[in-house]
Each structure stands twice: as C-alpha cells, then as structure tokens.
mmCIF file of C-alpha atoms in Angstrom:
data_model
loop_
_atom_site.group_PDB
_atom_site.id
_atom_site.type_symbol
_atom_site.label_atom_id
_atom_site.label_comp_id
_atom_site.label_asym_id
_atom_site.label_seq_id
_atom_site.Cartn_x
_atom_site.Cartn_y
_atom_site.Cartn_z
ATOM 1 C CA UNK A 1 99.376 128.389 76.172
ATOM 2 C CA UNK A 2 100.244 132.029 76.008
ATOM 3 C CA UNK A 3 103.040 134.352 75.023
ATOM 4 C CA UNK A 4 106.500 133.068 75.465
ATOM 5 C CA UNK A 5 105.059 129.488 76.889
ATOM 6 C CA UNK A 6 107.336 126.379 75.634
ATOM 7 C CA UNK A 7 104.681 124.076 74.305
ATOM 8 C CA UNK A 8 105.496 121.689 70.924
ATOM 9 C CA UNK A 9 102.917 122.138 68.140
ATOM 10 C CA UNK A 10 99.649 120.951 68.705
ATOM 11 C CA UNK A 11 98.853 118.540 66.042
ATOM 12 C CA UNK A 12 95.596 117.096 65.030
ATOM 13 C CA UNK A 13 94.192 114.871 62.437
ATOM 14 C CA UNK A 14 91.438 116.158 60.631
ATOM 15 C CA UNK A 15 88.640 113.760 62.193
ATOM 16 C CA UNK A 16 90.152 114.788 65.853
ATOM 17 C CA UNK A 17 90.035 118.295 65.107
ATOM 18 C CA UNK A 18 85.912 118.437 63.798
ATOM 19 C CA UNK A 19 85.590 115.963 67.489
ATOM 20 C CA UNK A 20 87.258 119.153 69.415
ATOM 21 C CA UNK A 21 84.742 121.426 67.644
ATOM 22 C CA UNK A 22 81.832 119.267 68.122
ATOM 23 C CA UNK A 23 82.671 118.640 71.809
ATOM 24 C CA UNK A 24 83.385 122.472 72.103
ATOM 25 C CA UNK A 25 79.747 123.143 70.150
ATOM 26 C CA UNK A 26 77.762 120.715 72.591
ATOM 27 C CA UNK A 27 79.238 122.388 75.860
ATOM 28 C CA UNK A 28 78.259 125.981 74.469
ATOM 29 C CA UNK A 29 74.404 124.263 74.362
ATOM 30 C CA UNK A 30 75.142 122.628 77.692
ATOM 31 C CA UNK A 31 74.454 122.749 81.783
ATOM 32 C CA UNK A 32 77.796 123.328 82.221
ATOM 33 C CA UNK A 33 80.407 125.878 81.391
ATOM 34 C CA UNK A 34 78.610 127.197 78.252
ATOM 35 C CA UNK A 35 79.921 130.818 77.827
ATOM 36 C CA UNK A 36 83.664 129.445 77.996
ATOM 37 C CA UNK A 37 83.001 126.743 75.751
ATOM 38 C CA UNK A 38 81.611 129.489 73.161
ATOM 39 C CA UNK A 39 84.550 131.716 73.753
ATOM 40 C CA UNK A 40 87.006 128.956 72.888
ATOM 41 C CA UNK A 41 85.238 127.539 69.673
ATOM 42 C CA UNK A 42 85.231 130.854 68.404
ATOM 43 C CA UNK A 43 88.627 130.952 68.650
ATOM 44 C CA UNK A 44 89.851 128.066 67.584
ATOM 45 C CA UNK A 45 87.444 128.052 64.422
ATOM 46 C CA UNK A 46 88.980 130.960 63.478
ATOM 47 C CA UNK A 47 92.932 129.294 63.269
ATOM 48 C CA UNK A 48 91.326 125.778 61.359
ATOM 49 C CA UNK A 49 92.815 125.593 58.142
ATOM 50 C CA UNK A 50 90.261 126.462 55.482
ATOM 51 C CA UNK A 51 89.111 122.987 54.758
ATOM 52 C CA UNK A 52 88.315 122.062 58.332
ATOM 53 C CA UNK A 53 86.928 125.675 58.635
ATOM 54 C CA UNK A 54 84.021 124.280 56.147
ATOM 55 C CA UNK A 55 83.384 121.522 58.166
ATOM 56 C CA UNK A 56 82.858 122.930 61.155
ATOM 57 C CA UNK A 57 80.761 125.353 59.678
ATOM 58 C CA UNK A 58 78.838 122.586 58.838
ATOM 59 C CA UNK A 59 78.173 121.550 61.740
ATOM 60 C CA UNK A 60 77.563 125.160 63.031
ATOM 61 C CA UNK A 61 74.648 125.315 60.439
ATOM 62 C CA UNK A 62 72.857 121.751 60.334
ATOM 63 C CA UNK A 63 72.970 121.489 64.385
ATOM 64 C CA UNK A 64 69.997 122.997 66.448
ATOM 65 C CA UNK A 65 69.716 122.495 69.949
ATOM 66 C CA UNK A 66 66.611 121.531 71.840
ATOM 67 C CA UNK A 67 66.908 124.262 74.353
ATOM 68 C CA UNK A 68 66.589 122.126 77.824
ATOM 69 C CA UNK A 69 66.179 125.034 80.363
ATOM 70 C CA UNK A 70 68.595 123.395 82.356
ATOM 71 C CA UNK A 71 70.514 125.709 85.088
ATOM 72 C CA UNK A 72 74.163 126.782 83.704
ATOM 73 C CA UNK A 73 76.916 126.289 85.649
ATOM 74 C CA UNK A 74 80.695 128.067 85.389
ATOM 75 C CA UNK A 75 83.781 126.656 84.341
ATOM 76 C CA UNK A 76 85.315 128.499 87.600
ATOM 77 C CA UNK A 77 83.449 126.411 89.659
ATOM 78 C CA UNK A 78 83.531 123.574 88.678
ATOM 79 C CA UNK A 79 87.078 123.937 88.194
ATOM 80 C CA UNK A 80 87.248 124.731 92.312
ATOM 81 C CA UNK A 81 85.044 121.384 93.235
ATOM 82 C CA UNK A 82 87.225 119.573 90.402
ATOM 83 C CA UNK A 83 90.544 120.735 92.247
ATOM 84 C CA UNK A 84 89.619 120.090 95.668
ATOM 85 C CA UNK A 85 88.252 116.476 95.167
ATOM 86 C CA UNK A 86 91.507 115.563 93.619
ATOM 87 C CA UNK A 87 93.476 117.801 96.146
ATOM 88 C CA UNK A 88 91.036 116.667 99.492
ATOM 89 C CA UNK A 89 90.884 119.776 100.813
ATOM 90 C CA UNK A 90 87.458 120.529 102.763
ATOM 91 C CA UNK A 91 85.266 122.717 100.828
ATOM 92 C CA UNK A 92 83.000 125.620 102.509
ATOM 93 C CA UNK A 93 79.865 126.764 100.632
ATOM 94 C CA UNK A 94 76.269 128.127 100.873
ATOM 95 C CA UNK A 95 73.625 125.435 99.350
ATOM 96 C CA UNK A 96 70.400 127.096 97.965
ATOM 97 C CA UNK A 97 67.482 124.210 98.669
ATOM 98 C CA UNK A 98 64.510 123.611 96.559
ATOM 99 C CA UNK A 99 63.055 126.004 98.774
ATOM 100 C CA UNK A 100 65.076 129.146 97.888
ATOM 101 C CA UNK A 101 67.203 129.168 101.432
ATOM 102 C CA UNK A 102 70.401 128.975 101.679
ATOM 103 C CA UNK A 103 72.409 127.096 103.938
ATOM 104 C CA UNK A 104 76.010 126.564 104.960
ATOM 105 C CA UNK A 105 77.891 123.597 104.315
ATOM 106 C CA UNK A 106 81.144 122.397 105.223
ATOM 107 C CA UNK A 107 82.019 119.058 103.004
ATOM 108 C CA UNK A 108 84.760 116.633 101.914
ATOM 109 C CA UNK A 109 84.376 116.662 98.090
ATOM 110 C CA UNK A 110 84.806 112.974 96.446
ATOM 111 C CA UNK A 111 83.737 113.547 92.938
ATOM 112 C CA UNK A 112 82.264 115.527 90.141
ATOM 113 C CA UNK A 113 79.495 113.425 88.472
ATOM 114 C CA UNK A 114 78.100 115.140 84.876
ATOM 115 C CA UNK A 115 74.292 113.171 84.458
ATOM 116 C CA UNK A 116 72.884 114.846 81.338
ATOM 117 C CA UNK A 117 71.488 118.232 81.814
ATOM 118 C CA UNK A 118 72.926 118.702 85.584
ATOM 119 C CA UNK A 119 76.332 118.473 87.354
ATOM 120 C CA UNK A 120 76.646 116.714 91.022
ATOM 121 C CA UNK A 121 79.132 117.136 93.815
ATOM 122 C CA UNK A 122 79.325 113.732 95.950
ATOM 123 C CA UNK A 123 80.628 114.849 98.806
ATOM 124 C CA UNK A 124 80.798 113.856 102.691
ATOM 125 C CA UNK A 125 78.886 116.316 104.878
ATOM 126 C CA UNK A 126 81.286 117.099 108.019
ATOM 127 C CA UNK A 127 78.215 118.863 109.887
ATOM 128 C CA UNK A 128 75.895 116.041 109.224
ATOM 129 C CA UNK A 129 78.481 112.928 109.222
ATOM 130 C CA UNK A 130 76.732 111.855 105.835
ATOM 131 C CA UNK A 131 77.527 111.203 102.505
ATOM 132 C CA UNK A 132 75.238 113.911 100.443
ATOM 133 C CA UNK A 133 74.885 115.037 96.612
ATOM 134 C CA UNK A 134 75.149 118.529 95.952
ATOM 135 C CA UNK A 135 73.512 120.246 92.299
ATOM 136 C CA UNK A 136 76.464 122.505 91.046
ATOM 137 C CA UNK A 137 73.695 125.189 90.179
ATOM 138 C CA UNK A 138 72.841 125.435 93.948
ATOM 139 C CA UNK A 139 75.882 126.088 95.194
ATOM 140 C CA UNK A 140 77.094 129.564 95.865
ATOM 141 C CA UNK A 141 80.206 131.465 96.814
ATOM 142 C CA UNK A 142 82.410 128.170 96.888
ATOM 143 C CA UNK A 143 85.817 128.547 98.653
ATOM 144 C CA UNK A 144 88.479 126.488 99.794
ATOM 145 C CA UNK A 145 88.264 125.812 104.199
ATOM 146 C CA UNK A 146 92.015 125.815 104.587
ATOM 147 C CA UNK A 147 92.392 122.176 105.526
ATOM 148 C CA UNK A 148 92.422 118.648 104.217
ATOM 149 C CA UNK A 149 91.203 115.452 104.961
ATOM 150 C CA UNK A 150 91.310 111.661 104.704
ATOM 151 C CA UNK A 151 88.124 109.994 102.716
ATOM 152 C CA UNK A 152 86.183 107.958 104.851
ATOM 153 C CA UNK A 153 84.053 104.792 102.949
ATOM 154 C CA UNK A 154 83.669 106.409 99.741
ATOM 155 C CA UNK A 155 80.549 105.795 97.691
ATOM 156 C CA UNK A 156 81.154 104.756 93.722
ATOM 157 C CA UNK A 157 80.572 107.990 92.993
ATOM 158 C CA UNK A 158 77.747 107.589 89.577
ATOM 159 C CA UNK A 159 76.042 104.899 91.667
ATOM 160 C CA UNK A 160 75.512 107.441 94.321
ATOM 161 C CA UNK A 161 74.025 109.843 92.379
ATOM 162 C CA UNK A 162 71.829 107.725 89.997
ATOM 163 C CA UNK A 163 70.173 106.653 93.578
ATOM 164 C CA UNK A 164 69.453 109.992 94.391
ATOM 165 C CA UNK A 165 67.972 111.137 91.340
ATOM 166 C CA UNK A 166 65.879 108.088 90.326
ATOM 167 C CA UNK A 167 64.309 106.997 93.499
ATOM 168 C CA UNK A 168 65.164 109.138 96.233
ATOM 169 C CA UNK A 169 63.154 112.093 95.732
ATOM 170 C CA UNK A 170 60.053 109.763 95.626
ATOM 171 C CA UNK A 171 57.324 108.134 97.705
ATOM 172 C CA UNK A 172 56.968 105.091 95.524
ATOM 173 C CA UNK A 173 60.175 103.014 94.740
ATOM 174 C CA UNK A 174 60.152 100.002 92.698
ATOM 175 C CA UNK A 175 62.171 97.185 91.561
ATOM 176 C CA UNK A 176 61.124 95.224 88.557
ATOM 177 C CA UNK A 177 62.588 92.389 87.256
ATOM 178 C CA UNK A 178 62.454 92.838 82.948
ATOM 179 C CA UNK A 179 62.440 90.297 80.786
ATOM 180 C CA UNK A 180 65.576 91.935 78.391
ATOM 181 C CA UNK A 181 69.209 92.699 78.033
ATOM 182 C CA UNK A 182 70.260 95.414 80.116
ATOM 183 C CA UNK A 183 71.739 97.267 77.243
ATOM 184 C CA UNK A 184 68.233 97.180 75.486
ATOM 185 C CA UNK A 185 66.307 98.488 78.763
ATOM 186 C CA UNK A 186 69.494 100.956 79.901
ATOM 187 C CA UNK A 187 68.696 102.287 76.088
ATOM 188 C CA UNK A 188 65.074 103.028 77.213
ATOM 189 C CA UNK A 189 65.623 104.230 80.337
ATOM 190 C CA UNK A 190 67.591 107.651 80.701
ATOM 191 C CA UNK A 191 69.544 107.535 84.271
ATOM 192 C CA UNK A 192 67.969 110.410 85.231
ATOM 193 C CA UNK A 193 64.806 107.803 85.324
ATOM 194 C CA UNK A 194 66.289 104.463 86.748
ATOM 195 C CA UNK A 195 69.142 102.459 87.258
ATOM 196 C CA UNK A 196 68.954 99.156 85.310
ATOM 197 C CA UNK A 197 71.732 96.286 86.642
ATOM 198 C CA UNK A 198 72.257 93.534 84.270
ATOM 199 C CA UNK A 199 70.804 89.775 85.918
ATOM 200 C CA UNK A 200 71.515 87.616 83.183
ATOM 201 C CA UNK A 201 72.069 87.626 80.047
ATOM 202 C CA UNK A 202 68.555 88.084 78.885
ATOM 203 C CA UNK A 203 66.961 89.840 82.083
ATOM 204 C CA UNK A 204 67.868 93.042 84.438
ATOM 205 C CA UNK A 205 66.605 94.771 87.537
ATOM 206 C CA UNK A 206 65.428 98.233 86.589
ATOM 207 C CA UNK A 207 65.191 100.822 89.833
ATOM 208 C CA UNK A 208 63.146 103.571 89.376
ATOM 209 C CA UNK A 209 60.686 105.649 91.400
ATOM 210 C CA UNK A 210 57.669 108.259 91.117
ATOM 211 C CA UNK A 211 54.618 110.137 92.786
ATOM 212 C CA UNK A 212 52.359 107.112 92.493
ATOM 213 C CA UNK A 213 52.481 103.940 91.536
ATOM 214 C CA UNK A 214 50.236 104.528 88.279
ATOM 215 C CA UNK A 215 53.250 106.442 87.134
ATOM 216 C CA UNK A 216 54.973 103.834 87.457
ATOM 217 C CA UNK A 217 52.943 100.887 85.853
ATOM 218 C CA UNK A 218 52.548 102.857 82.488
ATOM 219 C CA UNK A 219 55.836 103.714 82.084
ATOM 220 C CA UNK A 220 56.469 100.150 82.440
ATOM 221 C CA UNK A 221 53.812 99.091 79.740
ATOM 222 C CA UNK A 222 55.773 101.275 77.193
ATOM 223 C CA UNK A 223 58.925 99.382 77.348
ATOM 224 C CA UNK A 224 56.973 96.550 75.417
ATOM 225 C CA UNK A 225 58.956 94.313 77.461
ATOM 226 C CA UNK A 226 57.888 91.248 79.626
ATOM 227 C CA UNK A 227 58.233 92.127 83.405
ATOM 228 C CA UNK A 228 58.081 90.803 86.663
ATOM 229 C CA UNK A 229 57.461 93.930 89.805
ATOM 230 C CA UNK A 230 59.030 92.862 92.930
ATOM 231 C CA UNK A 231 57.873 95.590 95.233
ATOM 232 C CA UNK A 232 56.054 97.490 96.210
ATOM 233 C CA UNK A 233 52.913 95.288 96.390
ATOM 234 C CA UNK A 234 50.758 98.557 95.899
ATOM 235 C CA UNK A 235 52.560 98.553 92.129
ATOM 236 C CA UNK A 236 51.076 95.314 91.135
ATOM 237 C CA UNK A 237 47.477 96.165 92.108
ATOM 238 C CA UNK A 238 48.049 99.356 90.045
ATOM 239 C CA UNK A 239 48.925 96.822 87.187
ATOM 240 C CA UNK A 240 45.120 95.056 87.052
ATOM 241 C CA UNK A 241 44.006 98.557 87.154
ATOM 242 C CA UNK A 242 45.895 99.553 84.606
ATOM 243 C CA UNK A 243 44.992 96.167 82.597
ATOM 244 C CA UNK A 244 41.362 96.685 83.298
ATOM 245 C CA UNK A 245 41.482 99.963 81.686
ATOM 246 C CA UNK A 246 43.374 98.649 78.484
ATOM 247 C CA UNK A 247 40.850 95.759 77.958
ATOM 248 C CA UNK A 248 37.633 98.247 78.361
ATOM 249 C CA UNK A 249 39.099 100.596 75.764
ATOM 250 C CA UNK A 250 40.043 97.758 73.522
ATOM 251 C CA UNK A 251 36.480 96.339 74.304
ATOM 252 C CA UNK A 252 35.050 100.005 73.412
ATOM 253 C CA UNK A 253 37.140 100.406 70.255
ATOM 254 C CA UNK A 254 36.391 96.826 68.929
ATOM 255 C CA UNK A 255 32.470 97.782 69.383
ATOM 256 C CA UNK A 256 32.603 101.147 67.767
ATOM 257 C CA UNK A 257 34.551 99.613 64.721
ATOM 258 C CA UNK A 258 31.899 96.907 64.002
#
C-alpha cells in the first residue's frame, strides 16, 4: 500500500468504514497488537471524509475501556506464529513459565487461538512428543528452525485451548449437567471459565474447574439454573453444605425480621 503500489481504490460504505475504526479502537485497548492498532487508526481517521470523521470521533469520546491488565503482545509476533502455522515450518523459541524461567522449545505450530484478554499458540512439542498451548506473552525471541513438517493428529484447535484454561490448571474438575439451553448458560459462562456443549435442546454439559469444590458449588447457585453435578462426588457434598448455610441465614434473617 505504498508509493508507486498498483492497488484499485479502496472503497467503503459508511457503516463498514465506522466497523474498521471500531475494530481498529478495540485492538488499541487490547492483549494483542495495541501500539500498531493505535498507529493505524490515527491514520486512517485522519483521511475519513468529514462526516465519518464525526463519527468516529464519537466513538473516540463516549468509549472508555475497563483497563484489564492483560499482558500485550506485538503484531510482529504474532505475525511470525501466524506465518509459520499456515507455512508448517518448525518454530524455535524460549517459553518464560509461571515461574519466571525460561525454557527452550522447539514446536510444530497448528494455530493461533485469540480467547478474550490472551492469545494461544497450539502447537506440537517436538522435544516432548505432545500437543501443548503456548501464552503469546511468554514467548520470547521467536524465530523460524529452518525446516518444515507434516501435522500429526491435530487437535480442533479452540477446543484445545478452552480445556486448558478452564479445567486444566485445577485440582477440582467438574461436569454438571444444567437444566438450560446452551446458548443461555454459554452467555453466563465466559470460556475462560468453562466449556458448555449443548445436550438437548433444553439442557447442556458445562466443564469447568477450580481450587475447591466450594468454588465451584456457588458459582453454580448463581446461574439460577436447575442442575444436575456428575462428578466429582466431593462437589455434591459441598452442595448440602452450601444448602445448609443458605437455609440458616434464611432461618436467621426470617427471625430478625419478625
């Protein structure tokens, strides 16, 4: 898109134009490539025509993000984990833990997968012979290894990831069977919390996990939806404690209101 380039007008309706700021406007507030993002809004809000210009200033004005403190992440890199999952060429990189070391990797990148506030490289570790997700944000000095490969039993790529951020990381994993659309529960539930699969019509699984299981049974009490837990068994105790708690503070607050 520079000097001298051959490239027919760009042309944009007005509605697809403020959805190119807007989209431009929540990457600048984003995980991801925010300072390029910024760069190019600026740019392009300054060639809108005048009455676009006002809308987007608009938008500029009303909109306040809710800073999230998540890690940012450059467009250059992701742009090199982008390139060699479609290209399959073995990527070599140093992975910063939750511990602060750093370790080498040598992977075979699948896919990029962008869940809310964080990026994830799914990617097949060649030194471990397992499928792994990698946090953008952790990874440092990125670089291509100078040869390619052939994928080897792929994961679906979003399924892979919600696993490994909803119940993975925890010592208590559940399954509960609710009582209500998936599309209801899936509205409840960010994925970054649980993975809801439709059952029927009127009922889903929801997979989530936690620290303890009394995490777990209050967070299924605010859904306000009927529920059945499958496992673990040490979840439904935590239920009747839960209830028994409930019904002595209703018991209390009926007493002090009379």
């Amino acid at each position: 898109m520079g000097a001298g380039s051959v490239l027919p007008p760009l042309l944009l309706e007005d509605d697809e134009a403020v959805a190119v700021v807007l989209s431009l406007r929540t990457a600048a507030g984003s995980a991801g490539p925010a300072e390029t993002a910024a760069a190019a809004l600026a740019k392009l809000e300054r060639i809108l025509p005048a009455r676009l210009r006002r809308r987007a200033a608009a938008l500029r004005q009303a909109t306040v993000p809710l800073p999230g403190g998540a890690p940012a992440v450059g467009a250059e890199v992701l742009t090199v984990l982008a390139e060699a999952c479609q290209e399959r060429q073995v990527l070599a990189f140093g992975y910063r833990g939750r511990d602060g070391a750093v370790t080498g990797r040598h992977v075979e990148p699948h896919r990029l997968v962008h869940a809310g506030r964080r990026w994830y490289l799914v990617a097949r570790d060649r030194d471990r012979d397992a499928w792994r997700t990698f946090r953008a944000d952790r990874i440092e000095d990125v670089r291509r290894a100078g040869m390619g490969f052939v994928p080897v039993d792929p994961p679906d790529a979003a399924a892979f990831v919600a696993e490994a951020v909803t119940t993975a990381p925890y010592p208590v994993r559940a399954r509960v069977l609710v009582h209500a659309p998936a599309e209801v529960v899936a509205a409840q539930v960010p994925p970054s919390a649980g993975v809801v699969e439709a059952v029927s019509a009127g009922t889903c699984l929801l997979l989530t996990g936690a620290h303890t299981p009394g995490h777990i049974a209050l967070h299924l009490a605010l859904l306000g939806h009927p529920f059945t837990v499958l496992e673990p068994a040490d979840l439904i105790g935590e239920l009747a404690v839960l209830a028994d708690h409930l019904a002595a503070a209703h018991r209390a607050s009926v007493a002090a209101e009379g």
